[in-house]
Amino acid sequence: MHLSKITRNTLSARLAMLFIAAGTQVTHLPAQTANPAPTLQIKADQTTGKVSPTLYGLMTEEINFSYEGGLYGELIRNRTFKASTNQVRFWKTVGDAEMSLDTGTPLNDALNVSLKLDAAKAAKNSPAGIANGGYWGIPVKPRTTYQVSFYAKAANGFNGSLTVAIVTADGKTNFASAKVSGVTGDWKQFKTTLKTKSVSPSKDNQLTITTTSPGIIWFQQVSLFPPTYNDRANGNRSDLTQLLADMHPAFLRFPGGNYLEGDYFNERFDWKKTVGDLAARPGHRSPWNYWSTDGFGLPEFLGWCEDLKMEPVLAVFAGYALRHDYVKPGPELEPYVQEALAEIEYVTGDAATTKWGAQRAKDGHPTPLKLRYVEVGNEDWFDRSGSYDGRFAQFYDAIKAKYPDLQVIATTKVNSRTPDLLDEHYYRSQEEMELHALDYDKYSRTNHTKIFCGEWATRVGAPTPNMAGALGDAAWMTGMERNSDLVLISCYAPLFVNVSDLRAGGSMQWRTDLIGYDALSSYGSPAYYAQKMFITHHGDEILATDSQNIPTATWQPPARRRNGVDQPAPAAQQIRKVFFDATRDSKSGTIFLKLVNSLGTAQPVNIEIAGASDISNQGTITVLKGESLDDTNSIQAPEKIVPVTEKVSGLGANFTRTLPPYSISILELKTK
Ligand code: AHR
């Protein structure tokens, strides 16, 4: 019996957790004495290729409350009441009231259920209504204007008004309120604003909608938005977007991941149901087991790209869902191929002359986006039917016929066509990342197919990576960067985790995620800062390098269990503990030398730079370091580990530097 992909993911996450928690399976033995000090040679007169301008990008999906409860500005949880078909989840009543789901009074075919509030006992001194506590709280900030909107209708006889308010969870403090009147027997949308005064920031709050007039009222799409990044309507949370903007990512891979595929066909990312009016989007269940309203749909992915000047890397549904449902290549697959072509047209089509380009413009994005990469499916190595080769060929041919300039990415090896890129995914321990950090040096350079490292992460630390995670990531990034003539695009995954409730079934479905947040605050992990350092400090030319006397440590790989049986421990291995790569900016001559010391001791290194004229004695160094492998950032200590930049001297063609324990350093050397 094959394990389903979800079981495998959960299992590997659990195994990783066990190994780390038990602390028995991963053995760090002392580094062997490094004598003499390692020598790192940079051959500035030999370039091995160009650094791909799209090497570093972003990827996440609807997992860990990444969008709803994360990046998406919406503050109301279950705004469309579709999170459950038999109870009104995440809502409660206020005062003497009753509420229920009502499928007999739908807003429309997409939002085909509503919340029915029975406020028969409402009176002047006893308001009755509904309340929503958001995604583990509603952030209240001082002097902030919130946009409220909702659809409502009332049964005959109601002639009162509604009061919308942001109040504390105990209802005792009211931060802002507004009256809405005119609710009639027909569905209508109501909008108002709520403005806070000089209050202290807090998150243990709720939105209430109450009335003091008796009656029955139905609600749909109850929404509360704080100010968003770039003031975009239906836009993104500012602090999280700023953390991403600071990384200067070149592209965004979307919509997933598993989220693209869904557990079943009817739970895939069905892009046409995620465009247009928000009230026309039915929403769907995410494979990570919670409801998505699809308020963060295809147009919102494009807005996110526009805000951060990222190129989209568009993954199209390829006829395979996670629970192994698939469509055979041939006529049955054709509707999905056409769906993908229409999606490409939505992203790139001219607003005046194409159907889907016009829809994109209507959705607020008049300018077509530049698209170079389209990925067919996700992790299709899980499809044991063998259908991917044929499915890929059908998509590849149709995409190339209509869009010959697009680069088509395969998610696993195929024989039928030669993909432009192959998407590889690596989720590993620190030691595994170090062990494999030189893998790309050995890849053939004669293949047409280049590499998209579309999901990678050192899965150490939860909910966000610790210093060990950052060191494993940095070792891996030196390998990708040194080989970025081949690894054209890469992105860490997942990007986000809501850290509010880390219990099973809570806000985290996948441990080790780059950026953590609750309703009010956010922080970047050490791995976030390592990535930011790499992305913002590199040249366009890859310089040849060599090394001697790299220190190693003995690593005992963990013993595994297979089919419930303990397997013998694999042989111990020697793994490198110092990693580096060098790139140069061809315009300024600046050399960026990245240095990773995974040892817990300071490590002197001799640096020799051949073939560069006039290396300045002065330069800068940016260092990220931790006190221990477990050292990390959190909501409470968001900037415990951050990079520090300082001026250095004593640089030249030959010099020695001592790398701090557990550190990632970038030296910027000026040459003429
Ligand atoms: O990033 C989390 C998941 O890992 C992705 O959804 C999937 O593609 C991979 O298995």
XYZ file of C-alpha atoms and ligand atoms in Angstrom:
682
model
C 0.000 0.000 0.000
C 1.320 3.406 -0.913
C 1.231 6.073 1.714
C -0.700 9.072 0.519
C 1.345 12.222 0.053
C -0.277 13.865 3.036
C 0.441 10.900 5.262
C 4.023 10.943 4.109
C 4.423 14.648 4.747
C 2.872 14.361 8.177
C 4.923 11.277 8.892
C 8.195 12.858 7.910
C 7.310 15.937 9.945
C 6.560 13.683 12.900
C 9.753 11.718 12.446
C 11.774 14.903 12.261
C 10.076 16.072 15.438
C 10.863 12.792 17.202
C 14.506 12.828 16.236
C 14.922 16.359 17.441
C 12.891 15.931 20.601
C 14.612 12.711 21.627
C 17.995 14.203 20.840
C 19.377 10.698 20.550
C 19.423 10.021 16.851
C 21.474 12.928 15.592
C 24.990 12.806 16.930
C 27.370 15.710 16.538
C 30.878 14.528 17.149
C 33.632 17.066 17.692
C 35.166 18.518 14.576
C 38.434 17.029 13.618
C 41.303 19.338 14.326
C 41.627 21.681 11.411
C 45.346 22.094 11.094
C 46.382 23.972 9.088
C 43.445 26.425 8.778
C 41.321 25.905 5.665
C 42.277 27.824 2.575
C 39.511 29.230 0.380
C 40.676 30.162 -3.104
C 38.766 32.538 -5.337
C 39.832 32.635 -8.964
C 38.676 36.078 -9.965
C 40.000 35.619 -13.501
C 37.740 32.584 -14.068
C 33.969 32.937 -14.196
C 31.974 29.730 -14.356
C 28.692 31.317 -15.392
C 26.175 34.055 -14.789
C 24.157 34.286 -11.608
C 20.562 33.760 -12.664
C 18.656 37.024 -12.100
C 15.677 34.912 -10.985
C 17.657 32.700 -8.615
C 15.800 33.725 -5.466
C 12.031 33.952 -5.168
C 9.104 33.162 -2.891
C 6.677 30.314 -2.523
C 3.848 29.498 -0.199
C 0.263 28.380 -0.392
C -2.810 28.198 1.847
C -1.086 26.273 4.682
C -0.446 27.333 8.317
C -3.023 30.122 7.799
C -0.617 31.732 5.351
C -3.206 33.747 3.473
C -6.440 33.735 5.459
C -5.167 34.427 8.968
C -1.858 35.612 7.510
C -0.906 37.662 4.479
C -4.475 38.375 3.326
C -5.680 41.486 5.132
C -9.100 40.035 6.026
C -9.532 39.882 9.817
C -12.804 37.936 10.037
C -12.516 34.174 10.279
C -15.175 32.246 8.336
C -16.652 35.405 6.844
C -18.839 33.381 4.455
C -19.998 30.797 7.046
C -18.863 27.921 4.821
C -16.125 26.511 7.098
C -18.598 23.876 8.264
C -21.895 22.717 6.836
C -23.448 21.904 10.193
C -22.386 24.632 12.602
C -21.550 28.337 12.581
C -17.845 27.984 13.307
C -15.793 30.835 14.760
C -18.859 32.954 15.474
C -20.772 33.393 18.721
C -23.838 35.243 19.822
C -23.930 38.472 21.791
C -26.699 38.999 24.385
C -29.891 36.964 24.285
C -29.771 35.759 20.671
C -29.663 32.592 18.607
C -27.837 31.938 15.378
C -27.852 29.166 12.816
C -26.751 28.326 9.290
C -29.528 28.862 6.772
C -29.344 27.332 3.305
C -32.866 28.601 2.555
C -31.786 32.253 2.375
C -28.629 32.254 0.237
C -26.971 35.410 -1.045
C -26.329 33.730 -4.414
C -25.226 30.405 -5.913
C -21.636 30.840 -4.752
C -22.390 31.963 -1.194
C -25.283 29.580 -0.891
C -25.695 29.691 2.869
C -26.146 32.540 5.330
C -26.017 33.154 9.043
C -29.476 33.646 10.486
C -29.579 35.772 13.621
C -32.686 35.473 15.738
C -32.644 38.631 17.819
C -36.280 38.459 18.917
C -35.326 39.388 22.457
C -33.190 42.396 21.565
C -34.194 45.544 23.449
C -32.859 49.014 24.146
C -30.857 47.936 27.157
C -30.020 44.436 25.955
C -28.466 44.411 22.490
C -28.313 41.080 20.691
C -26.122 40.028 17.803
C -23.079 38.124 16.605
C -19.330 38.317 17.268
C -16.199 37.058 15.552
C -12.806 36.773 17.246
C -10.814 36.669 14.009
C -7.813 34.434 13.538
C -6.780 34.045 17.146
C -7.618 37.657 17.818
C -8.331 40.905 16.013
C -5.466 43.387 16.004
C -6.331 46.807 17.334
C -3.818 49.533 16.641
C -3.956 53.213 17.611
C -5.484 55.811 15.249
C -6.258 53.198 12.626
C -9.169 53.083 10.209
C -10.770 49.705 9.553
C -13.079 48.998 6.604
C -16.198 47.000 7.478
C -18.544 45.483 4.929
C -21.276 42.849 5.010
C -24.390 41.707 3.211
C -27.590 41.664 5.261
C -31.332 41.290 4.904
C -34.092 41.158 7.518
C -37.429 39.453 7.981
C -40.537 41.598 7.760
C -41.044 43.732 10.806
C -37.431 44.688 11.478
C -36.982 48.419 11.352
C -34.001 49.007 13.586
C -30.350 49.654 12.919
C -27.210 47.589 13.439
C -24.207 48.611 15.499
C -20.833 47.414 14.288
C -18.007 47.612 16.812
C -14.521 46.434 17.626
C -14.495 45.525 21.302
C -12.337 43.513 23.667
C -13.051 39.784 23.910
C -14.833 40.338 27.236
C -16.917 43.071 25.612
C -15.975 45.601 28.283
C -13.945 48.022 26.160
C -15.254 49.486 22.924
C -12.493 50.736 20.586
C -14.707 52.003 17.769
C -18.286 51.637 16.627
C -20.639 52.740 13.848
C -24.359 52.504 13.153
C -25.712 50.962 9.960
C -29.345 51.393 8.974
C -31.494 50.498 5.987
C -31.570 46.708 6.352
C -34.629 45.529 4.417
C -36.120 42.332 3.093
C -33.647 42.293 0.184
C -29.969 41.429 0.316
C -27.844 44.587 0.273
C -24.190 45.255 0.923
C -23.389 47.701 3.735
C -20.073 49.459 4.246
C -18.726 51.574 7.056
C -15.453 52.474 8.726
C -14.264 52.130 12.294
C -11.519 54.409 13.575
C -9.622 53.742 16.787
C -8.284 56.452 19.066
C -4.959 56.560 20.917
C -5.181 53.029 22.263
C -2.454 50.516 23.075
C -1.997 47.787 20.475
C -3.836 44.579 21.446
C -5.208 41.442 19.822
C -7.628 39.869 22.286
C -10.561 41.544 20.550
C -13.639 40.825 18.455
C -15.936 42.397 15.893
C -19.560 42.595 16.989
C -22.719 43.357 15.014
C -25.661 43.947 17.315
C -29.132 45.423 17.325
C -31.427 46.757 20.007
C -34.515 46.175 17.839
C -36.128 42.748 17.836
C -36.068 40.854 14.552
C -34.482 38.230 12.334
C -31.473 39.211 10.247
C -29.383 37.217 7.784
C -25.711 37.951 7.111
C -23.204 36.996 4.461
C -19.571 37.930 3.728
C -18.878 39.886 6.891
C -15.531 41.550 6.367
C -13.122 43.719 8.357
C -9.937 45.064 6.818
C -7.132 47.064 8.411
C -5.064 49.395 6.190
C -3.217 47.221 3.675
C 0.168 47.338 1.969
C 0.089 50.034 -0.731
C -3.525 50.697 0.362
C -4.683 47.993 -2.017
C -8.397 47.144 -1.734
C -8.786 43.516 -0.628
C -5.028 43.700 -0.105
C -2.287 42.326 2.081
C -1.163 42.720 5.657
C 1.501 45.421 5.760
C 4.069 44.028 8.213
C 4.236 40.639 6.488
C 4.447 42.197 3.039
C 7.221 44.499 4.231
C 9.233 41.521 5.525
C 8.935 40.029 2.037
C 9.689 43.311 0.271
C 12.904 43.571 2.288
C 14.023 40.271 0.768
C 13.764 41.655 -2.812
C 12.470 38.381 -4.252
C 12.587 38.032 -8.039
C 9.511 35.835 -8.455
C 6.520 34.224 -6.788
C 5.634 30.568 -7.356
C 1.882 30.136 -6.911
C -0.667 28.837 -6.061
C 1.095 25.737 -4.610
C 2.230 23.099 -3.638
C -0.469 20.743 -2.527
C -2.880 23.675 -2.615
C -2.737 23.631 -6.415
C -3.821 20.003 -6.519
C -6.337 19.665 -3.651
C -7.135 16.326 -2.092
C -9.794 15.755 -4.754
C -10.526 17.281 -8.137
C -13.277 19.496 -6.752
C -10.835 20.840 -4.153
C -8.113 21.898 -6.577
C -7.200 25.560 -7.079
C -9.940 26.089 -9.639
C -8.698 29.494 -10.736
C -11.851 30.629 -12.558
C -13.714 30.383 -9.243
C -11.152 32.686 -7.601
C -11.540 35.718 -9.895
C -14.148 38.469 -10.175
C -16.418 39.771 -7.443
C -15.579 38.377 -3.999
C -19.227 37.460 -3.452
C -19.140 35.278 -6.578
C -16.285 33.117 -5.239
C -17.641 29.948 -3.637
C -14.408 29.073 -1.796
C -13.035 25.593 -1.268
C -11.402 23.326 1.301
C -7.622 23.479 1.368
C -5.773 20.147 1.496
C -4.324 21.488 4.736
C -7.753 20.931 6.157
C -9.378 24.308 6.510
C -11.694 26.457 4.460
C -10.461 29.045 1.993
C -12.916 31.742 0.905
C -10.721 32.357 -2.169
C -10.772 36.041 -1.310
C -7.059 35.563 -1.934
C -7.476 34.302 -5.478
C -5.669 34.623 -8.782
C -6.086 38.443 -9.056
C -4.685 38.799 -5.535
C -1.629 36.705 -6.431
C -1.055 39.130 -9.300
C -1.477 42.134 -6.979
C 1.094 40.629 -4.663
C 3.482 40.248 -7.632
C 2.847 43.857 -8.637
C 3.396 45.185 -5.108
C 6.784 43.476 -4.791
C 7.778 43.638 -8.482
C 7.974 39.856 -8.656
C 7.618 37.772 -11.782
C 4.891 35.139 -11.503
C 5.951 31.489 -11.771
C 2.568 30.029 -12.541
C 1.769 26.445 -11.578
C -1.176 25.056 -13.545
C -3.386 22.183 -12.410
C -2.324 19.155 -14.431
C -5.089 16.602 -13.896
C -3.839 14.938 -10.706
C -5.190 15.371 -7.160
C -3.425 14.374 -3.953
C -5.561 11.342 -3.173
C -4.377 9.819 -6.460
C -7.319 10.784 -8.678
C -6.001 11.563 -12.137
C -7.200 12.155 -15.679
C -5.698 10.090 -18.464
C -3.880 11.992 -21.178
C -6.071 12.486 -24.246
C -9.520 13.995 -24.748
C -10.455 13.758 -21.042
C -7.470 15.893 -20.110
C -8.126 18.514 -22.791
C -10.505 20.691 -20.685
C -7.739 21.048 -18.083
C -5.231 21.982 -20.770
C -7.641 24.653 -22.040
C -8.167 25.810 -18.442
C -4.380 26.279 -18.128
C -4.134 28.188 -21.428
C -6.949 30.475 -20.298
C -5.130 31.020 -16.994
C -1.967 32.027 -18.850
C -4.125 34.418 -20.870
C -5.541 35.848 -17.639
C -1.991 36.624 -16.472
C -0.490 37.815 -19.754
C -3.319 38.653 -22.145
C -3.975 42.074 -23.581
C -6.812 43.767 -21.716
C -8.423 45.099 -24.907
C -8.219 42.070 -27.162
C -8.351 38.927 -25.031
C -11.248 37.572 -22.982
C -9.243 36.696 -19.894
C -6.969 39.734 -20.175
C -10.140 41.831 -20.066
C -11.322 39.960 -16.952
C -7.940 40.616 -15.294
C -8.298 44.326 -16.054
C -11.804 44.258 -14.601
C -10.320 42.650 -11.499
C -8.004 45.649 -11.060
C -4.887 44.658 -13.014
C -4.974 46.404 -16.400
C -1.336 45.728 -17.291
C -0.423 42.202 -18.412
C 2.231 40.576 -16.259
C 5.515 39.347 -17.654
C 5.453 35.552 -17.450
C 8.395 33.340 -18.337
C 7.853 30.153 -16.359
C 4.853 27.830 -16.214
C 4.927 24.697 -14.073
C 2.780 21.713 -15.000
C 1.411 20.221 -11.767
C 3.173 19.673 -8.462
C 5.236 16.737 -7.169
C 3.832 14.357 -9.757
C 6.265 11.675 -8.624
C 3.435 10.788 -6.219
C 1.288 9.787 -9.201
C 1.970 6.059 -9.290
C -0.244 5.581 -12.359
C 2.577 6.644 -14.665
C 0.274 9.169 -16.321
C 2.484 12.224 -15.797
C 4.667 11.636 -18.844
C 1.615 11.802 -21.111
C -0.113 14.552 -19.153
C 3.053 16.671 -19.237
C 3.430 16.152 -22.996
C -0.138 17.309 -23.650
C 0.285 20.471 -21.583
C 3.784 21.106 -22.939
C 2.676 20.890 -26.569
C -0.358 23.123 -26.058
C 1.590 25.743 -24.082
C 4.500 25.820 -26.541
C 2.113 26.037 -29.505
C 0.326 29.086 -28.127
C 3.169 30.627 -26.098
C 6.472 29.492 -27.674
C 8.559 31.752 -25.432
C 7.318 30.237 -22.184
C 9.667 27.944 -20.284
C 7.787 24.835 -19.188
C 8.692 23.186 -15.889
C 8.153 19.481 -15.154
C 7.657 18.322 -11.594
C 9.359 14.950 -12.079
C 11.457 13.284 -14.758
C 9.693 12.654 -18.073
C 10.748 10.934 -21.279
C 8.092 12.172 -23.679
C 9.382 15.743 -23.922
C 12.448 17.679 -22.806
C 11.261 20.073 -20.107
C 12.959 23.443 -19.913
C 13.304 23.039 -16.171
C 12.824 20.299 -13.613
C 11.379 21.176 -10.199
C 13.282 19.520 -7.331
C 12.085 19.613 -3.703
C 14.319 19.127 -0.666
C 13.199 19.112 2.950
C 16.180 18.052 5.046
C 17.980 18.176 8.377
C 20.950 20.517 8.846
C 23.388 17.654 8.333
C 21.612 16.444 5.193
C 21.731 19.952 3.731
C 25.456 20.104 4.501
C 26.026 16.655 3.062
C 24.316 17.649 -0.186
C 25.529 21.247 -0.433
C 27.940 20.368 -3.239
C 25.520 18.193 -5.235
C 24.839 20.760 -7.959
C 28.598 21.046 -8.660
C 28.314 17.531 -10.077
C 25.255 18.042 -12.339
C 25.821 17.739 -16.084
C 26.140 21.007 -17.976
C 25.173 19.481 -21.317
C 21.496 18.832 -20.487
C 18.927 21.196 -21.969
C 16.845 20.884 -18.778
C 17.781 23.373 -16.072
C 16.821 23.214 -12.404
C 14.053 24.893 -10.442
C 14.607 24.156 -6.761
C 10.948 24.914 -6.129
C 10.694 23.880 -2.469
C 13.602 23.555 -0.110
C 14.183 24.053 3.606
C 16.303 22.841 6.460
C 13.519 21.575 8.698
C 15.047 22.292 12.069
C 13.128 24.381 14.572
C 9.395 24.903 14.992
C 7.328 26.846 14.271
C 10.188 28.700 12.594
C 13.757 27.602 11.889
C 16.476 28.138 14.481
C 20.161 28.859 13.887
C 20.772 25.238 12.848
C 18.104 25.739 10.177
C 19.738 28.960 9.011
C 23.168 27.287 8.806
C 21.812 24.332 6.800
C 19.994 26.767 4.495
C 23.084 28.912 4.035
C 25.229 25.878 3.187
C 22.588 24.868 0.624
C 22.353 28.391 -0.827
C 26.132 28.527 -1.415
C 25.646 25.419 -3.583
C 22.721 26.877 -5.519
C 24.411 30.224 -6.038
C 27.702 28.667 -7.161
C 25.650 26.678 -9.681
C 23.102 29.275 -10.673
C 24.019 28.868 -14.332
C 22.038 25.636 -13.824
C 19.717 26.386 -10.891
C 17.814 29.196 -12.573
C 15.108 29.632 -9.947
C 14.688 28.541 -6.345
C 12.339 29.171 -3.450
C 12.161 28.129 0.178
C 8.907 26.619 1.448
C 6.733 27.236 3.274
C 7.068 30.918 3.831
C 4.551 31.577 6.598
C 3.135 30.222 9.823
C 0.556 31.660 12.165
C 2.061 30.785 15.562
C -1.062 31.484 17.635
C -2.015 27.886 18.379
C 0.671 25.273 17.873
C -1.445 22.353 19.067
C -2.556 19.652 16.626
C -5.439 21.022 14.569
C -4.355 24.581 15.397
C -2.655 27.223 13.317
C 0.347 25.182 12.106
C 0.112 22.275 9.695
C 3.791 22.182 8.715
C 6.639 22.760 11.146
C 9.592 24.949 10.168
C 8.336 27.961 8.222
C 10.344 31.040 7.384
C 8.236 33.822 8.946
C 6.051 33.623 12.072
C 3.214 35.865 13.239
C 0.118 36.172 15.335
C -2.758 38.601 14.814
C -0.666 41.574 15.924
C 3.053 40.948 15.409
C 5.430 39.151 13.092
C 9.080 38.175 12.943
C 11.655 36.716 10.597
C 13.484 33.571 11.672
C 17.291 33.340 11.533
C 16.759 31.485 8.232
C 14.761 34.485 6.959
C 17.719 36.753 7.667
C 20.149 34.277 6.093
C 18.050 34.314 2.921
C 17.662 38.057 2.938
C 21.450 38.385 3.213
C 22.021 36.027 0.297
C 19.415 37.654 -1.939
C 20.549 41.202 -1.340
C 24.301 40.538 -1.610
C 25.434 38.929 -4.812
C 26.946 39.829 -8.119
C 26.047 38.713 -11.617
C 29.152 36.575 -12.268
C 29.996 33.298 -10.562
C 33.689 33.040 -9.750
C 35.590 29.746 -9.797
C 36.667 28.559 -6.356
C 38.726 25.851 -4.765
C 39.599 24.930 -1.208
C 41.887 22.891 0.980
C 41.645 21.564 4.524
C 37.915 22.164 4.962
C 37.067 21.008 8.500
C 34.653 18.132 8.781
C 32.636 16.483 11.522
C 31.467 12.932 11.849
C 27.728 12.607 11.474
C 25.774 9.559 12.412
C 22.623 9.580 10.230
C 19.544 8.631 12.220
C 18.286 5.062 12.128
C 14.896 4.878 10.418
C 11.869 2.673 10.941
C 10.391 1.091 7.866
C 7.022 -0.675 7.951
C 7.170 -0.531 11.750
C 10.606 -2.195 11.905
C 13.763 -0.448 13.147
C 16.361 -0.397 10.405
C 20.093 -0.773 11.153
C 21.866 2.536 11.651
C 23.494 3.708 8.412
C 27.257 4.181 8.367
C 28.598 7.372 9.937
C 29.673 10.046 7.457
C 32.135 12.897 7.392
C 30.416 16.146 6.549
C 31.927 19.508 5.741
C 31.399 22.260 8.255
C 32.600 25.293 6.279
C 30.913 26.391 3.051
C 31.535 29.285 0.704
C 30.912 30.749 -2.731
C 31.969 33.900 -4.546
C 30.212 36.133 -7.059
C 31.210 39.464 -8.586
C 29.279 42.469 -9.753
C 30.624 42.984 -13.271
C 29.877 46.728 -13.191
C 31.429 47.723 -9.857
C 33.960 44.908 -9.517
C 32.728 44.150 -5.969
C 33.303 40.542 -4.948
C 30.725 39.008 -2.611
C 32.262 36.188 -0.615
C 29.796 34.103 1.400
C 31.198 32.136 4.306
C 29.341 29.669 6.507
C 30.830 28.223 9.688
C 28.573 25.498 11.101
C 31.018 24.636 13.856
C 30.477 25.723 17.429
C 34.024 27.065 17.552
C 35.624 30.091 15.908
C 37.236 29.069 12.633
C 40.199 30.902 11.094
C 40.224 30.741 7.286
C 42.910 31.769 4.822
C 41.438 33.551 1.846
C 43.376 33.736 -1.404
C 42.058 35.792 -4.303
C 43.870 35.292 -7.573
C 43.395 37.311 -10.728
C 41.842 40.464 -9.243
C 43.650 43.729 -9.458
C 43.795 46.241 -6.642
C 41.737 44.620 -3.938
C 40.995 47.362 -1.458
C 42.250 46.919 2.098
C 38.852 48.161 3.309
C 35.521 46.428 2.835
C 32.374 45.467 4.706
C 31.226 42.317 6.392
C 27.674 41.318 7.309
C 27.417 38.597 9.935
C 24.498 36.555 11.252
C 25.406 34.371 14.203
C 23.825 32.434 17.051
C 24.974 31.412 20.500
C 23.877 27.840 19.889
C 22.188 25.763 17.216
C 18.872 26.166 19.065
C 19.136 29.942 19.209
C 16.171 31.528 17.475
C 13.768 34.442 17.020
C 10.161 34.498 18.182
C 7.197 36.823 18.734
C 8.687 37.641 22.140
C 12.241 38.148 20.823
C 11.780 38.981 17.126
C 15.270 40.337 16.557
C 17.447 38.191 18.787
C 19.375 37.011 15.749
C 19.765 39.595 13.001
C 22.613 40.423 10.634
C 25.100 43.084 11.666
C 27.146 44.975 9.069
C 30.464 46.613 9.851
C 33.527 47.937 8.084
C 36.582 45.715 7.955
C 40.191 46.276 6.959
C 43.158 44.041 6.302
C 41.648 42.682 3.092
C 43.677 41.941 -0.050
C 44.787 39.099 -2.269
C 45.800 37.019 0.774
C 44.355 37.449 4.227
C 43.037 35.501 7.180
C 39.692 35.962 8.887
C 38.215 34.172 11.837
C 34.616 33.113 11.344
C 32.575 33.250 14.558
C 30.984 30.005 15.812
C 27.637 29.209 14.143
C 27.884 32.078 11.703
C 27.003 33.182 8.186
C 29.160 36.021 6.846
C 29.220 37.998 3.628
C 32.398 39.867 2.834
C 32.199 42.622 0.243
C 35.584 43.262 -1.343
C 36.193 46.219 -3.637
C 38.340 45.587 -6.694
C 39.216 47.800 -9.617
O 5.498 23.067 1.386
C 4.626 22.142 1.941
C 4.284 21.001 0.980
O 5.395 20.223 0.722
C 3.823 21.432 -0.397
O 2.468 21.711 -0.410
C 4.103 20.249 -1.233
O 4.376 20.576 -2.566
C 5.274 19.593 -0.543
O 5.059 18.243 -0.368
